[in-house]
Tab-separated table of C-alpha atoms and ligand atoms in Angstrom:
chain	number	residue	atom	x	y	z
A	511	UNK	CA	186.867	-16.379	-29.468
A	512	UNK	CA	186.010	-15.411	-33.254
A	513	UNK	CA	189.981	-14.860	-34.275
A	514	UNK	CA	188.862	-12.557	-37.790
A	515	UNK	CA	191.077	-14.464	-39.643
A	516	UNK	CA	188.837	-15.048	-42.464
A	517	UNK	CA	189.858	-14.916	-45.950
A	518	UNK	CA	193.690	-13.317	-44.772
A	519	UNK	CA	196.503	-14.813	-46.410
A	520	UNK	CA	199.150	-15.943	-44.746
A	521	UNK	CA	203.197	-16.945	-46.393
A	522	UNK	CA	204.426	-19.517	-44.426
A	523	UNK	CA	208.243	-20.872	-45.082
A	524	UNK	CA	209.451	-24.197	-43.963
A	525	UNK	CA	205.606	-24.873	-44.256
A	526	UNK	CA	205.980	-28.374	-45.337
A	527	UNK	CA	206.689	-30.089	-41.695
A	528	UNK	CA	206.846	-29.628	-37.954
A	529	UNK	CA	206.366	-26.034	-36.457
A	530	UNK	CA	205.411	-24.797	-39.986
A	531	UNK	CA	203.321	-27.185	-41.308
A	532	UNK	CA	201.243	-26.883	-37.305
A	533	UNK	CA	201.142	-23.190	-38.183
A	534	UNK	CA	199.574	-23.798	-41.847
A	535	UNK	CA	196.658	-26.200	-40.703
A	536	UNK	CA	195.894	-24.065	-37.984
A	537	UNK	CA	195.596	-21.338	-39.616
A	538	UNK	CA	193.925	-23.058	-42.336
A	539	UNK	CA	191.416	-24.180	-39.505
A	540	UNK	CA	190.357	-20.114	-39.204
A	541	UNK	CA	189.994	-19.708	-42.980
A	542	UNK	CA	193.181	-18.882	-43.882
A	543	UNK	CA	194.530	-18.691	-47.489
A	544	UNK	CA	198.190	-20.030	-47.844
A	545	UNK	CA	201.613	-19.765	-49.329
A	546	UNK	CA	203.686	-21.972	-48.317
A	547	UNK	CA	207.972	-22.983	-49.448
A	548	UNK	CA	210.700	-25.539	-48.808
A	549	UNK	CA	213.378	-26.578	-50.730
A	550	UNK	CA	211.617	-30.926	-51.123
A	551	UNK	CA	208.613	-29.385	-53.426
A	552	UNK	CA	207.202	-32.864	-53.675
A	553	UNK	CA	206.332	-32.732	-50.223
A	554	UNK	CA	205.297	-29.209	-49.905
A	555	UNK	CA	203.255	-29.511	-52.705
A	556	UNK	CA	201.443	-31.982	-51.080
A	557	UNK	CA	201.225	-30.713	-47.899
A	558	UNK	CA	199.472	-27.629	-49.693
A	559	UNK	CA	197.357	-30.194	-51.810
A	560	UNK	CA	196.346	-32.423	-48.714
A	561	UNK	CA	195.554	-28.501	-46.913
A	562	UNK	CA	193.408	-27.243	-49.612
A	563	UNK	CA	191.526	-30.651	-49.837
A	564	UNK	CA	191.198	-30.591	-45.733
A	565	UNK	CA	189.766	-27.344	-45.041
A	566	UNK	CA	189.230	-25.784	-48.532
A	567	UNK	CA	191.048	-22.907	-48.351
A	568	UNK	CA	192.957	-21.673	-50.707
A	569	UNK	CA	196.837	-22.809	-50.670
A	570	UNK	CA	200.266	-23.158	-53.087
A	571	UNK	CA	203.234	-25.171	-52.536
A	572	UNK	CA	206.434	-23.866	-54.011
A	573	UNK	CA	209.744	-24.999	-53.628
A	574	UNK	CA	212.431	-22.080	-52.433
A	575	UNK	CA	215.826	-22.363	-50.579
A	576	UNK	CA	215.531	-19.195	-48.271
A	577	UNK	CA	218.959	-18.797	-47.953
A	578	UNK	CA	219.182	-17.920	-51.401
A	579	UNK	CA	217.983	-14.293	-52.531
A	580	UNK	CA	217.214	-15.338	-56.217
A	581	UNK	CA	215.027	-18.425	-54.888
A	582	UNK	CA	213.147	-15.959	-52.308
A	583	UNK	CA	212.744	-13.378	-55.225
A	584	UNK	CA	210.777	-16.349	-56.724
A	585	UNK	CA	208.678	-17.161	-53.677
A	586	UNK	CA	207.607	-13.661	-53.537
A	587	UNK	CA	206.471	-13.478	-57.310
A	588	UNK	CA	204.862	-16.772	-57.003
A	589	UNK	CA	202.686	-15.036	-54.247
A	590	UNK	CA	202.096	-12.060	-56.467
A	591	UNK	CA	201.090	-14.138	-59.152
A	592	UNK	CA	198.509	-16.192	-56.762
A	593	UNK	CA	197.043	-13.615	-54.797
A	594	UNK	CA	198.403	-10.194	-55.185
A	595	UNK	CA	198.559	-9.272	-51.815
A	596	UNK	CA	199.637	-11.123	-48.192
A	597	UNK	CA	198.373	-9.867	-45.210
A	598	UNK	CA	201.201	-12.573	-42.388
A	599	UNK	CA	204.606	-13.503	-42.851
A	600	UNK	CA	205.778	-16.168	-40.763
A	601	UNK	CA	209.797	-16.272	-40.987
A	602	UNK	CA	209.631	-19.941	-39.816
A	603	UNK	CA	212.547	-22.135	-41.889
A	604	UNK	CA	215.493	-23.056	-39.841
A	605	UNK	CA	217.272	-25.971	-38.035
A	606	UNK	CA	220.054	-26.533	-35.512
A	607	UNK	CA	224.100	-27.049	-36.177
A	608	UNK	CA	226.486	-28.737	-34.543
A	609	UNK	CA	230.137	-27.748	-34.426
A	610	UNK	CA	232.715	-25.660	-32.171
A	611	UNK	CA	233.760	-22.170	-33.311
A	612	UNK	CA	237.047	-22.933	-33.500
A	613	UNK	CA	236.339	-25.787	-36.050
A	614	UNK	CA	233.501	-24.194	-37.927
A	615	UNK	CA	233.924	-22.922	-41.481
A	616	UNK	CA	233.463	-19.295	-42.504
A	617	UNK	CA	231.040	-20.925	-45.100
A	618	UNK	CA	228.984	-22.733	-42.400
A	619	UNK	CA	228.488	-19.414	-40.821
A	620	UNK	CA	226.974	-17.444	-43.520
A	621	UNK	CA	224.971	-20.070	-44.593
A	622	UNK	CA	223.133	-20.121	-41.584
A	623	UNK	CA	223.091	-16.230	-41.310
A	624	UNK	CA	221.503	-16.333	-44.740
A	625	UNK	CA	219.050	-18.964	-43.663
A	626	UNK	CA	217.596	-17.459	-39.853
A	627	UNK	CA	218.924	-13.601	-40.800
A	628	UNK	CA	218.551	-12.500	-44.427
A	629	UNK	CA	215.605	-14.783	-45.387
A	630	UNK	CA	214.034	-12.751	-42.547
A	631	UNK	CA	215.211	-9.456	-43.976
A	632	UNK	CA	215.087	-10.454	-47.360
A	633	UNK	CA	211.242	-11.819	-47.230
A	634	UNK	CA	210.005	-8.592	-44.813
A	635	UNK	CA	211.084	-6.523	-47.610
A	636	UNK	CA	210.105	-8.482	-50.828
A	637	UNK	CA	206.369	-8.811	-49.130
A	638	UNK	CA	205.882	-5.230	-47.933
A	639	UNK	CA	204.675	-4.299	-51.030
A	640	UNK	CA	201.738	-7.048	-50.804
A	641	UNK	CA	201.433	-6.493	-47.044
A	642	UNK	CA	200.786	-2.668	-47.920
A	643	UNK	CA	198.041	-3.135	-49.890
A	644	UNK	CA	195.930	-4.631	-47.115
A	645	UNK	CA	196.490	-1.882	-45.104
A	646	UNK	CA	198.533	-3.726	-42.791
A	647	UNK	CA	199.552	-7.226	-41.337
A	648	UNK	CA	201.594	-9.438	-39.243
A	649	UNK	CA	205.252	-10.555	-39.154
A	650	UNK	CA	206.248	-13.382	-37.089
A	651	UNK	CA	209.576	-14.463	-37.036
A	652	UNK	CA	210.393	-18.295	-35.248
A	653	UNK	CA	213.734	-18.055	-33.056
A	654	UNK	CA	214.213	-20.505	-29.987
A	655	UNK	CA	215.110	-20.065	-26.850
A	656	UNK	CA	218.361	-20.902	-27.776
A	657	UNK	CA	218.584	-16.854	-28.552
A	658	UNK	CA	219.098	-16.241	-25.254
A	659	UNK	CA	219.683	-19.197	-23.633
A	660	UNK	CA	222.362	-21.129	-25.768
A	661	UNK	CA	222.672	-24.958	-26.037
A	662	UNK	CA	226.929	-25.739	-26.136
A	663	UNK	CA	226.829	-27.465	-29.461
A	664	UNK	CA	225.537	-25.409	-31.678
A	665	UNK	CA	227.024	-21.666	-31.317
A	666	UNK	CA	226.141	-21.159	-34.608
A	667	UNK	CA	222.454	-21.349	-34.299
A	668	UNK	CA	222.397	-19.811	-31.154
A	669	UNK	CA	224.515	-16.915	-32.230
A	670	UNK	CA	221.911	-16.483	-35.603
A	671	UNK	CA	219.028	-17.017	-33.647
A	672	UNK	CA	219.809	-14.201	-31.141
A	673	UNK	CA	220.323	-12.058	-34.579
A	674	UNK	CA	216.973	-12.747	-35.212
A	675	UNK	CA	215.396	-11.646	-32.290
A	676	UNK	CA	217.384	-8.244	-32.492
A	677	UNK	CA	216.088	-7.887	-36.077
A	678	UNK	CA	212.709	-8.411	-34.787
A	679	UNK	CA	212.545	-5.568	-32.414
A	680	UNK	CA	214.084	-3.315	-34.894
A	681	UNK	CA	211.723	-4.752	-38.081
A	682	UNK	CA	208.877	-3.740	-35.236
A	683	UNK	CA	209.951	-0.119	-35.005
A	684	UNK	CA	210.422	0.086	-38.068
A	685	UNK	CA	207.017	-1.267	-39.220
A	686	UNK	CA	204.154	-0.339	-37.236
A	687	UNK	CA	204.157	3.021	-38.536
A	688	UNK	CA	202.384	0.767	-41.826
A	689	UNK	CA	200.072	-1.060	-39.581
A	690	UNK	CA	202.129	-4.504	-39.326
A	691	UNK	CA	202.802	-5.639	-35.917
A	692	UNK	CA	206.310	-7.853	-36.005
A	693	UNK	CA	206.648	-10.306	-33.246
A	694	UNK	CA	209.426	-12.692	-32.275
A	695	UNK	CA	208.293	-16.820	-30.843
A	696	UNK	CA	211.084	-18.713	-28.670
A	697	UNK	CA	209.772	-22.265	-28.568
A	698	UNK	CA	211.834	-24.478	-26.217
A	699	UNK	CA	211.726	-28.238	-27.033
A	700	UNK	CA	208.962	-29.242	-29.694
A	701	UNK	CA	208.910	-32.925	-30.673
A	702	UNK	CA	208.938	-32.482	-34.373
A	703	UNK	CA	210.298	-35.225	-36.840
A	704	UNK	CA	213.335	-33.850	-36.696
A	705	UNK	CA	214.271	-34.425	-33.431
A	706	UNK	CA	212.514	-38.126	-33.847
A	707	UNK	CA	215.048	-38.762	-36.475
A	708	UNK	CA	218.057	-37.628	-33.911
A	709	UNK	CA	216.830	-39.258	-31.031
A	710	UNK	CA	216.841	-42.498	-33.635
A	711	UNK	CA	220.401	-42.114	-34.913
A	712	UNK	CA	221.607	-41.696	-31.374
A	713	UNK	CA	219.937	-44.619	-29.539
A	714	UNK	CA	220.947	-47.440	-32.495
A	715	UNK	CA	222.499	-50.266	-30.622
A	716	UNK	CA	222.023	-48.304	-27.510
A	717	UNK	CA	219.881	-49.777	-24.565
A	718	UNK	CA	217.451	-47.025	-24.409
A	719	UNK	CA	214.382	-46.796	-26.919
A	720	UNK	CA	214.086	-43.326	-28.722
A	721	UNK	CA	210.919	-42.326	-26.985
A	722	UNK	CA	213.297	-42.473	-23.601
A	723	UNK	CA	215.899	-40.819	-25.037
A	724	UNK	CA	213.412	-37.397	-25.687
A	725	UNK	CA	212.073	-38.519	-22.693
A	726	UNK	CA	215.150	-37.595	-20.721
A	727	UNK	CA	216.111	-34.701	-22.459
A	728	UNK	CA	212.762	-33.096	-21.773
A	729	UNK	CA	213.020	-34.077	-18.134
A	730	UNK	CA	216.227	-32.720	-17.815
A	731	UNK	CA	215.613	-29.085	-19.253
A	732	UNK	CA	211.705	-28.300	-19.087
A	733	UNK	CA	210.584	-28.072	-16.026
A	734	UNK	CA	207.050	-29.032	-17.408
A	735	UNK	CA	208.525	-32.041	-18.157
A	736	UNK	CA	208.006	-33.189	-21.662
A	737	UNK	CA	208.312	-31.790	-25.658
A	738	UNK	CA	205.766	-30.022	-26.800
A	739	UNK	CA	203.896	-30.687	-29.779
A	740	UNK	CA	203.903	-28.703	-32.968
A	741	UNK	CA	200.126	-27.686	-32.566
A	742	UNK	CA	201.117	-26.429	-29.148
A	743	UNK	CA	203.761	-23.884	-30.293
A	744	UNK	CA	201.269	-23.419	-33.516
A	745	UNK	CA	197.983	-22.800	-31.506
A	746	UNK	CA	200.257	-19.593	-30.168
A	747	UNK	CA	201.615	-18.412	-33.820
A	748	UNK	CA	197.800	-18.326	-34.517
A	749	UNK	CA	196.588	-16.008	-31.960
A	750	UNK	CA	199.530	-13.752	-32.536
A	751	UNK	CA	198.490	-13.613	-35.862
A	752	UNK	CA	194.843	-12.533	-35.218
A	753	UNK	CA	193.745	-8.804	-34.505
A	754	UNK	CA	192.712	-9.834	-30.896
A	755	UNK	CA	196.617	-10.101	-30.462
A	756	UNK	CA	196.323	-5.956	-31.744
A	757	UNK	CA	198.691	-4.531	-28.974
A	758	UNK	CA	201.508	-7.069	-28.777
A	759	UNK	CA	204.377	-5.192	-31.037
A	760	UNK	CA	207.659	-5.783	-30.908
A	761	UNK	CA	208.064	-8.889	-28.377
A	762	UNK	CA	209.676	-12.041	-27.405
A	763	UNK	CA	207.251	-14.724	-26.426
A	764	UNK	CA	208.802	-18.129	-24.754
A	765	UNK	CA	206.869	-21.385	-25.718
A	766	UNK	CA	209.012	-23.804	-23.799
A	767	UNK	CA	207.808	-25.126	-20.618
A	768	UNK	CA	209.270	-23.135	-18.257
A	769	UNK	CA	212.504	-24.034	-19.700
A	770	UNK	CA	214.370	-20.747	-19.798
A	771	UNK	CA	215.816	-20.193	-16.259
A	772	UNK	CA	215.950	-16.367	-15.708
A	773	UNK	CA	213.164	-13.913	-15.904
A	774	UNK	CA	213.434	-11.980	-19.362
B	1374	NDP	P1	211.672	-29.184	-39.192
B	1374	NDP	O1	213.045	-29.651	-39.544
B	1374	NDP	O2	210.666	-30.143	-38.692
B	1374	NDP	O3	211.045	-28.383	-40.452
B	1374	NDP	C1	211.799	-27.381	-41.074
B	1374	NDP	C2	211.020	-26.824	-42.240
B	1374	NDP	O4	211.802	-25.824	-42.875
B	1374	NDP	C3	210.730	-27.878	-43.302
B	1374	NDP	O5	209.547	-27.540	-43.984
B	1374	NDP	C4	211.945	-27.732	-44.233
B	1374	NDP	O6	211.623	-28.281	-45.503
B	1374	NDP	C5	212.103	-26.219	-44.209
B	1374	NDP	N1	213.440	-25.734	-44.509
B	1374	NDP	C6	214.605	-26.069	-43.917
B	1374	NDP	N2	215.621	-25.404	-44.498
B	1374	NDP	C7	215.080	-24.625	-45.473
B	1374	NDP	C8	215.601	-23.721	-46.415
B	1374	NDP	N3	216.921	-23.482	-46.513
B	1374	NDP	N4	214.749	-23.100	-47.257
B	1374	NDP	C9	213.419	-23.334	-47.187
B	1374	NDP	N5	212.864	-24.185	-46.311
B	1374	NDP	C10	213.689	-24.820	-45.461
B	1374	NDP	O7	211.913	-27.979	-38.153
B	1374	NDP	P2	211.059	-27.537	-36.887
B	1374	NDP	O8	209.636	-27.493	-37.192
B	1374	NDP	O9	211.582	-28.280	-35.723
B	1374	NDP	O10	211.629	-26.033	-36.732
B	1374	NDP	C11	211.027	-24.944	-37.378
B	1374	NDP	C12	211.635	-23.674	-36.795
B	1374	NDP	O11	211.447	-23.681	-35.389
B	1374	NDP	C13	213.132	-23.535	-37.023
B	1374	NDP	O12	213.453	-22.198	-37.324
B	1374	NDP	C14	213.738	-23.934	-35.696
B	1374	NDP	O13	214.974	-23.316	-35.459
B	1374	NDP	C15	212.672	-23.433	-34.741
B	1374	NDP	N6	212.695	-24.121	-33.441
B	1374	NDP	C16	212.450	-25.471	-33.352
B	1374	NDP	C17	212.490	-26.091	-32.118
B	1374	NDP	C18	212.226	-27.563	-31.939
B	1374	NDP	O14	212.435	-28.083	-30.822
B	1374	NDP	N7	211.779	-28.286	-32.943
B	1374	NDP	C19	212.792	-25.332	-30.902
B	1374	NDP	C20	213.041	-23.941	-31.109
B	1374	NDP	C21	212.977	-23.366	-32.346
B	1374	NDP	P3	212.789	-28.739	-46.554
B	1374	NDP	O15	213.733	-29.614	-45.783
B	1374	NDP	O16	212.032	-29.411	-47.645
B	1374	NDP	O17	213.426	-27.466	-47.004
């Protein structure tokens, strides 16, 4: 299937590893030109560097905290500056928490409000402009399955998360009057090196290897019983991206295995 990707351009944050990084080369794979942020700009510098070399598109690397307005006001200019128009947003950038809400700091919240909410917001508006002049595009926001099916440690991120997916379906309302189709992704378990580096901390001095560790939590939780890979969860991002994907507005697509256990 020819995906008429060709020569779009695509702003990808949190592009520099995992989910976002998968997302990048495969779209990079159809022709894709990218822009891509995170807050280490060594490595997403590279990352662009190493894409551009790999499949010679066209591709920046700049480094932007998205929980910060000023930093995103940045990214966005830095995309103007490049190419002067975007055709995809993919709100990707995020990460778990860990606390209890009883313990958690009103600081703790809004940071990650700011990161999974307003970067959303804040990027959807700073890029309509540029998505405008193409006539029309694609937003693509990352939540989890945690937005509807929330993991007891980390209220925080499952509380944000669900945000998200609400500010999807109302971004997709509100958009497709201008041509750009917003949907919302709910991966389950992806083995990115993230999770390595958890399943690392926890099993020091332990008599189970990391590998078992993810092992077990996969086998516990998805009934396909395993992680998925980044590429797996990307290879979906991709097609929503494409035109073929033309009538799916305003959705929540799980990506997890079979993992969340009611019908929704
Ligand atoms: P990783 O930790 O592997 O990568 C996160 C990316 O986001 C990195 O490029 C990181 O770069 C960047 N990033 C993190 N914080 C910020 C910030 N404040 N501003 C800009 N960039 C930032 O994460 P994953 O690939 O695992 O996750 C990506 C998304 O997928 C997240 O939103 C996550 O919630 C979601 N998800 C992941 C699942 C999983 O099992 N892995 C499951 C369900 C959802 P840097 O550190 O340099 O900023």
């Amino acid at each position: 299937m020819d995906l008429e990707l060709k020569e779009k351009i695509a702003v990808i944050t949190g592009g520099s590893v995992g989910i976002g990084l998968a997302v990048a080369e495969g779209l990079a794979q159809e022709g894709v030109h990218l822009a891509l942020c995170a807050r280490d700009e060594a490595r997403v510098v590279a990352q662009a560097a190493a894409i551009r070399e790999k499949y010679g598109v066209r591709a920046i690397g700049v480094s932007a905290d998205v929980s910060k307005a000023e930093d995103i006001d940045r990214f966005v200019a830095a995309i103007d500056a490049e190419y002067g128009a975007a055709d995809i947003l993919i709100n990707n950038a995020g990460t778990g928490s860990e606390e209890t809400i009883l313990n958690a700091s009103d600081e703790r919240w809004q940071y990650y409000w700011d990161l999974h909410v307003m970067a959303a917001v804040r990027l959807a508006r700073g890029l309509f402009p540029l998505i405008q002049k193409r006539g029309g595009g694609v937003i693509l926001n990352n939540g989890s399955i945690c937005a509807t099916q929330p993991l007891g440690y980390e209220p925080i991120y499952n509380t944000t998360k669900a945000a998200l997916a609400m500010f999807s379906k109302c971004l997709a309302n509100e958009m497709i009057q201008y041509n750009i189709r917003v949907n919302l992704v709910n991966p389950g378990l992806v083995q990115t090196p993230d999770w390595e580096k958890t399943a690392k901390l926890l099993t020091r001095d332990k008599d189970i290897t990391w590998e078992q560790y993810l092992d077990k939590i996969a086998k516990d939780n998805a009934p396909i019983g395993r992680f998925a890979t980044a590429e797996e969860v990307a290879n979906f991002f991709v097609f929503l991206c494409s035109p073929r994907a033309s009538y799916s507005v305003g959705s929540s697509y799980y990506v997890d295995g079979g993992w969340l256990k009611v019908v929704n």
